[in-house]
CSV table of C-alpha atoms in Angstrom, one decimal:
chain,number,residue,atom,x,y,z
A,1,MET,CA,-0.2,-0.2,0.2
A,2,TRP,CA,3.0,1.4,-0.2
A,3,ALA,CA,2.4,3.2,-3.3
A,4,PRO,CA,-0.6,4.6,-3.7
A,5,TYR,CA,-0.1,6.3,-0.6
A,6,LYS,CA,2.8,7.9,-1.8
A,7,LYS,CA,1.4,8.8,-5.2
A,8,ARG,CA,-1.4,10.4,-3.6
A,9,LEU,CA,0.9,12.9,-1.6
A,10,GLU,CA,1.8,13.4,-4.7
A,11,ARG,CA,-0.8,15.1,-6.4
A,12,ASP,CA,-2.0,16.5,-2.3
A,13,LEU,CA,0.8,18.3,-2.3
A,14,ASP,CA,1.0,19.2,-5.9
A,15,ARG,CA,-2.3,20.7,-5.7
A,16,TRP,CA,-1.9,22.0,-2.4
A,17,GLN,CA,1.3,24.0,-3.1
A,18,ALA,CA,-0.5,25.7,-5.6
A,19,ASN,CA,-3.1,26.4,-4.1
A,20,GLY,CA,-0.3,28.6,-2.2
A,21,TRP,CA,-0.9,26.0,0.8
A,22,VAL,CA,2.9,24.1,0.9
A,23,THR,CA,5.6,26.2,-0.2
A,24,ARG,CA,8.1,24.9,-2.2
A,25,ASP,CA,10.2,24.5,-0.4
A,26,GLY,CA,8.0,23.2,2.2
A,27,HIS,CA,7.0,20.3,-0.7
A,28,ALA,CA,10.4,19.1,-1.2
A,29,ALA,CA,10.4,18.4,2.7
A,30,ILE,CA,8.4,16.5,2.7
A,31,LEU,CA,8.8,14.4,-0.8
A,32,SER,CA,12.6,13.5,0.4
A,33,ASP,CA,10.7,12.7,4.2
A,34,ILE,CA,8.9,10.2,2.9
A,35,ALA,CA,11.0,9.2,0.0
A,36,SER,CA,14.0,8.6,3.4
A,37,ARG,CA,11.2,7.1,5.0
A,38,GLY,CA,10.4,3.7,3.3
A,39,PRO,CA,8.5,1.3,2.5
A,40,THR,CA,7.8,-1.0,5.8
A,41,VAL,CA,8.3,-4.0,3.9
A,42,SER,CA,10.7,-4.4,1.5
A,43,LEU,CA,10.6,-7.2,-1.5
A,44,ALA,CA,14.0,-8.7,0.0
A,45,SER,CA,13.0,-9.2,3.0
A,46,ALA,CA,9.3,-10.7,1.9
A,47,LEU,CA,11.5,-12.9,-0.5
A,48,ALA,CA,14.4,-13.3,2.1
A,49,ILE,CA,11.1,-14.7,5.0
A,50,LEU,CA,9.9,-17.1,2.9
A,51,ALA,CA,12.9,-18.2,1.7
A,52,SER,CA,13.7,-19.4,5.9
A,53,VAL,CA,10.5,-21.3,5.9
A,54,LEU,CA,12.0,-23.4,2.8
A,55,PHE,CA,14.9,-24.0,4.5
A,56,GLY,CA,12.9,-25.0,7.1
A,57,PHE,CA,11.4,-27.0,5.9
A,58,ALA,CA,13.5,-28.4,3.6
A,59,ALA,CA,16.4,-29.6,6.7
A,60,ILE,CA,12.8,-30.9,8.1
A,61,SER,CA,12.3,-33.2,5.7
A,62,PHE,CA,16.3,-34.0,5.3
A,63,VAL,CA,16.2,-35.2,9.1
A,64,ALA,CA,13.0,-37.4,8.7
A,65,ALA,CA,13.6,-39.0,5.7
A,66,ASN,CA,17.4,-40.7,6.9
A,67,TRP,CA,16.1,-39.9,11.5
A,68,GLU,CA,16.2,-43.9,11.1
A,69,GLU,CA,20.4,-44.3,10.4
A,70,VAL,CA,21.4,-41.7,12.0
A,71,PRO,CA,22.5,-42.2,16.2
A,72,ARG,CA,20.3,-40.4,18.8
A,73,LEU,CA,23.1,-38.7,20.3
A,74,GLY,CA,23.7,-37.4,16.8
A,75,ARG,CA,19.9,-36.4,15.9
A,76,LEU,CA,20.3,-34.1,19.0
A,77,ALA,CA,23.3,-33.1,17.8
A,78,LEU,CA,22.4,-31.5,14.9
A,79,LEU,CA,18.7,-30.7,15.7
A,80,LEU,CA,21.1,-28.0,18.4
A,81,ALA,CA,22.9,-27.0,16.4
A,82,SER,CA,20.0,-26.3,12.9
A,83,ILE,CA,18.5,-24.1,16.5
A,84,TRP,CA,21.5,-22.3,17.0
A,85,ALA,CA,22.6,-22.1,13.1
A,86,GLY,CA,20.3,-20.2,12.5
A,87,TYR,CA,20.9,-17.8,15.5
A,88,GLY,CA,24.6,-16.8,14.2
A,89,MET,CA,23.2,-16.4,11.2
A,90,ALA,CA,21.1,-13.8,12.3
A,91,GLY,CA,23.5,-11.8,14.7
A,92,TRP,CA,26.5,-12.2,11.8
A,93,LEU,CA,23.2,-10.2,9.4
A,94,ALA,CA,22.6,-8.2,12.0
A,95,SER,CA,25.8,-6.8,12.2
A,96,ARG,CA,26.2,-5.8,8.4
A,97,GLY,CA,23.3,-4.0,9.0
A,98,HIS,CA,21.1,-7.2,7.0
A,99,ALA,CA,18.0,-6.2,9.8
A,100,ALA,CA,15.2,-7.8,7.2
A,101,LEU,CA,17.7,-10.8,6.7
A,102,ALA,CA,18.8,-11.3,10.6
A,103,ASP,CA,14.6,-11.7,11.0
A,104,ALA,CA,14.0,-14.8,8.3
A,105,ALA,CA,17.3,-16.4,10.2
A,106,ILE,CA,15.8,-16.2,13.4
A,107,LEU,CA,12.7,-17.6,12.2
A,108,PHE,CA,14.5,-20.3,10.1
A,109,ALA,CA,16.2,-21.3,14.6
A,110,LEU,CA,12.5,-20.6,16.0
A,111,GLY,CA,11.2,-23.4,13.1
A,112,MET,CA,13.6,-25.5,13.7
A,113,PHE,CA,12.5,-25.3,17.1
A,114,GLY,CA,8.8,-26.8,17.2
A,115,ALA,CA,10.9,-30.0,15.1
A,116,SER,CA,12.7,-30.8,17.3
A,117,ILE,CA,10.7,-31.0,19.6
A,118,MET,CA,8.0,-32.6,17.7
A,119,LEU,CA,11.0,-35.1,16.4
A,120,ILE,CA,12.9,-36.0,20.6
A,121,SER,CA,9.2,-36.1,21.6
A,122,GLN,CA,9.1,-38.4,19.1
A,123,MET,CA,12.3,-40.4,19.5
A,124,TYR,CA,12.5,-41.1,23.2
A,125,HIS,CA,8.9,-41.9,23.2
A,126,VAL,CA,7.9,-38.7,25.6
A,127,ASP,CA,4.1,-38.9,25.4
A,128,GLY,CA,2.2,-35.8,26.3
A,129,ASN,CA,-0.3,-33.1,24.3
A,130,PRO,CA,0.6,-31.5,21.3
A,131,THR,CA,-0.7,-28.1,22.4
A,132,ASP,CA,2.5,-28.9,25.6
A,133,ALA,CA,4.1,-28.4,22.8
A,134,VAL,CA,2.8,-26.0,20.6
A,135,LEU,CA,2.8,-23.8,24.6
A,136,MET,CA,6.5,-24.2,24.8
A,137,TRP,CA,7.4,-23.2,20.8
A,138,TRP,CA,5.4,-19.7,21.0
A,139,LEU,CA,6.8,-18.7,24.7
A,140,ALA,CA,10.4,-19.3,22.3
A,141,ALA,CA,8.9,-17.5,19.9
A,142,LEU,CA,7.9,-14.6,22.3
A,143,PHE,CA,11.2,-14.7,24.0
A,144,ALA,CA,13.2,-14.9,20.7
A,145,GLY,CA,11.6,-12.0,19.5
A,146,VAL,CA,11.7,-10.0,22.4
A,147,LEU,CA,15.9,-10.1,23.3
A,148,LEU,CA,16.2,-9.7,19.5
A,149,ARG,CA,14.1,-7.3,18.7
A,150,SER,CA,12.4,-9.1,15.7
A,151,ASN,CA,8.9,-8.3,14.7
A,152,PRO,CA,8.7,-12.0,12.5
A,153,ALA,CA,8.9,-13.6,15.3
A,154,LEU,CA,6.5,-11.7,17.0
A,155,ALA,CA,4.0,-12.4,14.9
A,156,LEU,CA,4.7,-15.9,14.4
A,157,ALA,CA,5.2,-15.6,18.6
A,158,MET,CA,1.0,-14.9,17.6
A,159,ILE,CA,0.2,-16.8,15.2
A,160,LEU,CA,1.3,-19.8,17.8
A,161,VAL,CA,-1.0,-18.9,20.0
A,162,CYS,CA,-3.8,-18.7,18.0
A,163,VAL,CA,-2.6,-22.3,16.8
A,164,TRP,CA,-2.3,-23.3,19.7
A,165,SER,CA,-5.8,-22.2,21.5
A,166,GLY,CA,-7.1,-23.6,18.6
A,167,MET,CA,-5.8,-26.7,19.5
A,168,LYS,CA,-7.6,-26.5,23.2
A,169,VAL,CA,-10.9,-25.6,22.2
A,170,SER,CA,-10.7,-28.8,19.3
A,171,GLN,CA,-10.2,-31.0,22.0
A,172,SER,CA,-12.6,-29.8,25.1
A,173,ASN,CA,-15.5,-27.8,23.1
A,174,ALA,CA,-15.2,-24.9,25.5
A,175,VAL,CA,-13.5,-21.0,25.8
A,176,HIS,CA,-9.9,-21.8,26.2
A,177,TRP,CA,-10.0,-18.7,28.0
A,178,PRO,CA,-6.2,-18.9,28.7
A,179,PHE,CA,-5.5,-17.7,24.8
A,180,LEU,CA,-6.3,-13.9,26.5
A,181,ILE,CA,-2.7,-14.1,29.1
A,182,GLY,CA,-0.4,-15.2,25.7
A,183,TRP,CA,-2.1,-12.4,23.6
A,184,ALA,CA,-2.2,-9.5,25.7
A,185,ALA,CA,1.9,-11.0,26.3
A,186,VAL,CA,2.5,-10.5,23.0
A,187,THR,CA,0.8,-7.7,21.6
A,188,ALA,CA,2.8,-6.1,24.7
A,189,ALA,CA,5.5,-7.0,22.8
A,190,PHE,CA,4.3,-5.4,19.9
A,191,LEU,CA,3.8,-1.9,22.0
A,192,TRP,CA,7.0,-2.4,23.3
A,193,GLN,CA,8.1,-2.6,19.8
A,194,ARG,CA,5.9,0.1,18.3
A,195,TRP,CA,5.0,-2.0,15.3
A,196,PHE,CA,1.7,-1.6,14.5
A,197,PRO,CA,1.3,-4.1,11.8
A,198,GLY,CA,1.5,-6.8,14.4
A,199,LEU,CA,-1.3,-4.4,16.3
A,200,HIS,CA,-3.2,-5.2,13.1
A,201,LEU,CA,-2.8,-8.9,13.7
A,202,SER,CA,-3.9,-9.0,17.5
A,203,ALA,CA,-6.7,-7.4,16.2
A,204,LEU,CA,-7.9,-9.5,14.4
A,205,ALA,CA,-6.6,-13.0,16.6
A,206,LEU,CA,-8.5,-10.5,19.6
A,207,THR,CA,-11.6,-10.8,17.4
A,208,ILE,CA,-11.7,-14.0,16.1
A,209,PHE,CA,-11.4,-15.0,19.7
A,210,ILE,CA,-14.5,-12.7,20.3
A,211,ILE,CA,-17.0,-14.3,17.2
A,212,SER,CA,-16.0,-17.5,18.4
A,213,LEU,CA,-17.5,-17.3,21.9
A,214,GLY,CA,-21.1,-17.2,20.5
A,215,TYR,CA,-20.3,-20.7,19.6
A,216,LEU,CA,-19.2,-21.9,22.4
A,217,LEU,CA,-20.6,-20.8,25.3
A,218,GLY,CA,-24.5,-21.1,26.0
A,219,HIS,CA,-24.4,-23.9,24.1
A,220,GLY,CA,-23.2,-22.0,21.1
A,221,HIS,CA,-26.0,-19.3,21.3
A,222,GLU,CA,-24.0,-15.8,22.5
A,223,HIS,CA,-24.5,-14.6,19.8
A,224,MET,CA,-26.1,-11.5,20.7
A,225,ALA,CA,-23.6,-11.0,23.5
A,226,VAL,CA,-21.1,-10.9,20.5
A,227,ALA,CA,-23.1,-7.8,18.8
A,228,ILE,CA,-23.2,-6.3,21.7
A,229,ILE,CA,-19.4,-6.4,23.0
A,230,GLY,CA,-19.5,-5.3,19.3
A,231,LEU,CA,-21.5,-2.6,19.1
A,232,LEU,CA,-20.6,-1.2,22.6
A,233,ALA,CA,-16.7,-1.4,20.9
A,234,ALA,CA,-17.6,1.1,18.2
A,235,ALA,CA,-19.3,3.2,20.8
A,236,ALA,CA,-16.3,3.4,22.4
A,237,ALA,CA,-13.7,3.6,19.2
A,238,ILE,CA,-16.3,6.8,17.9
A,239,GLY,CA,-16.1,8.8,21.3
A,240,VAL,CA,-12.5,8.1,21.2
A,241,GLU,CA,-12.4,9.5,18.0
A,242,LYS,CA,-14.7,12.2,18.6
A,243,ALA,CA,-13.3,13.0,22.0
A,244,LEU,CA,-9.6,12.4,21.5
A,245,PRO,CA,-8.9,13.4,17.5
A,246,HIS,CA,-5.0,12.6,17.8
A,247,PHE,CA,-6.1,9.0,18.6
A,248,ASP,CA,-8.1,8.3,15.6
A,249,HIS,CA,-5.5,6.6,13.5
A,250,VAL,CA,-6.0,4.3,16.8
A,251,ALA,CA,-9.8,4.5,17.2
A,252,ALA,CA,-10.0,4.0,12.6
A,253,PRO,CA,-8.6,0.6,13.3
A,254,VAL,CA,-10.5,-0.8,16.8
A,255,LEU,CA,-13.9,0.8,15.0
A,256,ALA,CA,-13.6,-1.5,12.0
A,257,TYR,CA,-12.4,-4.2,14.0
A,258,ALA,CA,-15.9,-3.3,15.8
A,259,MET,CA,-17.5,-3.4,12.8
A,260,VAL,CA,-17.1,-6.1,12.1
A,261,ILE,CA,-17.6,-8.4,15.3
A,262,ALA,CA,-21.2,-6.7,15.2
A,263,PHE,CA,-21.9,-7.9,12.2
A,264,ALA,CA,-21.0,-11.7,12.7
A,265,GLY,CA,-23.2,-12.0,16.0
A,266,LEU,CA,-25.9,-10.4,14.1
A,267,TYR,CA,-25.0,-12.5,11.0
A,268,ALA,CA,-25.2,-15.8,13.5
A,269,LEU,CA,-28.6,-14.6,14.9
A,270,GLN,CA,-30.8,-14.5,11.1
A,271,PHE,CA,-29.0,-17.4,9.7
A,272,PHE,CA,-26.7,-19.7,12.1
A,273,GLU,CA,-30.5,-19.5,14.8
A,274,ARG,CA,-33.9,-21.0,14.3
A,275,THR,CA,-35.7,-17.5,14.1
A,276,SER,CA,-39.2,-16.6,12.4
A,277,LEU,CA,-39.2,-15.0,9.3
A,278,GLY,CA,-40.5,-12.4,11.2
A,279,THR,CA,-37.2,-12.0,13.6
A,280,LEU,CA,-35.2,-12.6,10.6
A,281,ILE,CA,-36.7,-9.6,8.8
A,282,ALA,CA,-36.4,-7.7,11.7
A,283,LEU,CA,-32.8,-8.4,12.4
A,284,ALA,CA,-32.2,-7.9,8.6
A,285,ALA,CA,-33.7,-4.3,8.7
A,286,LEU,CA,-31.5,-3.7,11.6
A,287,THR,CA,-29.0,-4.9,10.4
A,288,LEU,CA,-28.6,-2.7,7.4
A,289,VAL,CA,-30.0,0.2,8.9
A,290,LEU,CA,-26.6,-0.5,11.1
A,291,LEU,CA,-24.5,-1.0,8.3
A,292,LEU,CA,-25.2,2.6,5.7
A,293,GLY,CA,-25.4,3.5,9.1
A,294,ALA,CA,-21.5,2.1,9.3
A,295,ILE,CA,-21.2,3.7,5.4
A,296,SER,CA,-22.3,7.2,6.2
A,297,TYR,CA,-20.0,7.6,8.9
A,298,GLY,CA,-16.6,6.0,6.7
A,299,LEU,CA,-17.6,8.6,3.7
A,300,ALA,CA,-17.7,11.1,6.4
A,301,THR,CA,-14.9,10.8,7.9
A,302,GLY,CA,-12.3,9.2,5.7
A,303,ASN,CA,-12.6,6.3,7.1
A,304,ARG,CA,-11.8,3.6,4.2
A,305,GLY,CA,-11.5,0.3,5.9
A,306,VAL,CA,-15.1,0.8,7.4
A,307,LEU,CA,-16.4,2.0,4.4
A,308,TRP,CA,-15.6,-1.3,2.9
A,309,LEU,CA,-16.6,-3.5,5.2
A,310,GLY,CA,-19.8,-1.9,4.6
A,311,TYR,CA,-19.4,-2.6,1.8
A,312,ILE,CA,-18.9,-5.8,1.8
A,313,GLY,CA,-21.4,-6.5,4.7
A,314,PHE,CA,-24.4,-5.2,3.2
A,315,SER,CA,-23.7,-7.0,0.0
A,316,LEU,CA,-23.5,-10.2,1.6
A,317,GLU,CA,-27.6,-9.4,4.5
A,318,VAL,CA,-29.1,-9.1,0.6
A,319,LEU,CA,-27.8,-11.8,-0.9
A,320,SER,CA,-28.0,-14.1,2.0
A,321,VAL,CA,-31.5,-12.4,3.0
A,322,TYR,CA,-32.6,-13.6,-0.6
A,323,GLY,CA,-31.6,-16.8,0.0
A,324,LYS,CA,-34.0,-17.6,3.5
A,325,THR,CA,-36.3,-15.8,2.0
A,326,VAL,CA,-37.1,-16.3,-1.8
A,327,GLY,CA,-39.3,-18.6,-1.2
A,328,THR,CA,-41.6,-16.1,0.4
A,329,ILE,CA,-42.8,-13.5,-2.5
A,330,LEU,CA,-44.4,-10.2,-0.6
A,331,ASN,CA,-42.0,-10.6,2.7
A,332,THR,CA,-38.8,-10.9,-0.2
A,333,SER,CA,-39.8,-7.6,-1.8
A,334,LEU,CA,-41.0,-5.9,0.8
A,335,PHE,CA,-37.8,-6.2,2.7
A,336,PHE,CA,-35.8,-5.0,-1.0
A,337,LEU,CA,-38.1,-2.1,-1.0
A,338,VAL,CA,-37.1,-1.3,2.2
A,339,ALA,CA,-33.3,-1.1,1.8
A,340,ALA,CA,-34.0,0.4,-1.9
A,341,LEU,CA,-35.4,3.8,0.5
A,342,LEU,CA,-32.8,3.5,2.9
A,343,VAL,CA,-30.2,2.9,0.1
A,344,ALA,CA,-31.7,5.9,-1.6
A,345,ALA,CA,-31.4,7.9,1.5
A,346,LEU,CA,-27.6,7.0,1.6
A,347,ALA,CA,-27.4,8.9,-2.1
A,348,TYR,CA,-28.8,11.3,-0.9
A,349,MET,CA,-26.6,12.1,2.1
A,350,ALA,CA,-24.2,11.2,0.3
A,351,LEU,CA,-25.0,14.0,-2.5
A,352,LYS,CA,-25.1,16.0,-0.3
A,353,ILE,CA,-22.0,15.6,1.4
A,354,ALA,CA,-20.5,15.9,-1.8
A,355,GLN,CA,-21.4,19.2,-2.7
A,356,ARG,CA,-20.7,21.4,0.5
A,357,GLY,CA,-17.3,21.5,-1.4
A,358,PRO,CA,-13.3,18.8,-1.3
A,359,SER,CA,-13.6,17.4,1.5
A,360,ARG,CA,-12.9,13.7,2.4
A,361,THR,CA,-15.5,12.0,1.7
A,362,GLU,CA,-13.8,12.4,-1.8
A,363,ALA,CA,-10.9,10.6,-1.0
A,364,ALA,CA,-12.7,8.0,0.9
A,365,ALA,CA,-15.2,7.3,-1.9
């Protein structure tokens, strides 16, 4: 997303300079600052991380293919050597200023650590719960990410926390509340590192956890609670954005994730629960009103995430309602008439906003 942002900024700066809002020196200084920052993820770093994953699989496959032919002591030495070779390569690369390649080497070492847990357990016939092995793995990834200041290692830790929790849920078919402890630990590391993509990963993981509560609590019938949590979080995000404009960069993405939670709860109530046709129409109307409100807010504030999620949610809602009520022509036609009137009202509001002159709405649309 870096290139489109830079091009849009260049066009805006040209217009601002032509209008006399930005000086020529200011124009050059802003572009120079943007160029010095550069994209947060380069092609080289992305390819290096993919290469580390492939190296890890290659090493694991080689070891597995020759596992029975290697003495136990040799197996242990080979596994430990692979892990420390990865960390040693990471240190060597970091000392030469290749941070992205160093992160890739750390990921390789962590991959070999996870494989070592599994292979050593198999070698010594250690009976244990596989989830405990994943627990050890994400703890190692967390410590490596914090001690070595490696953002990809922390991302791996969050993914492993989710895998660990998912395995626990599949075993017990109940909410795995310790997930919140692991989630909080890795999120705190993201905050300490000031790595905002990692915070998005944390928000996504927490969003999935909250949505899953509707399927795990109350014998799988707590979707209304999920919808309420999403609506309360959305209201809080809007309140923060209005009261504390300096935190809009935090409130805006929180609003988008809260919107997903609320929609997921309402959608499950409509299509995964047994409801009468009247209840379905009422919930569908409420959902569409909320989605239209989200779209309107996204247009007014320039929140592209909320705007496009609103578009997607609206389309999914309409298609799902049509699929469920296609047999009742009269109720279906009435529903779509109401939906059409709501959308027409939104279009009128958008037109009035656009007529007020250039604004953030145009940029969002």
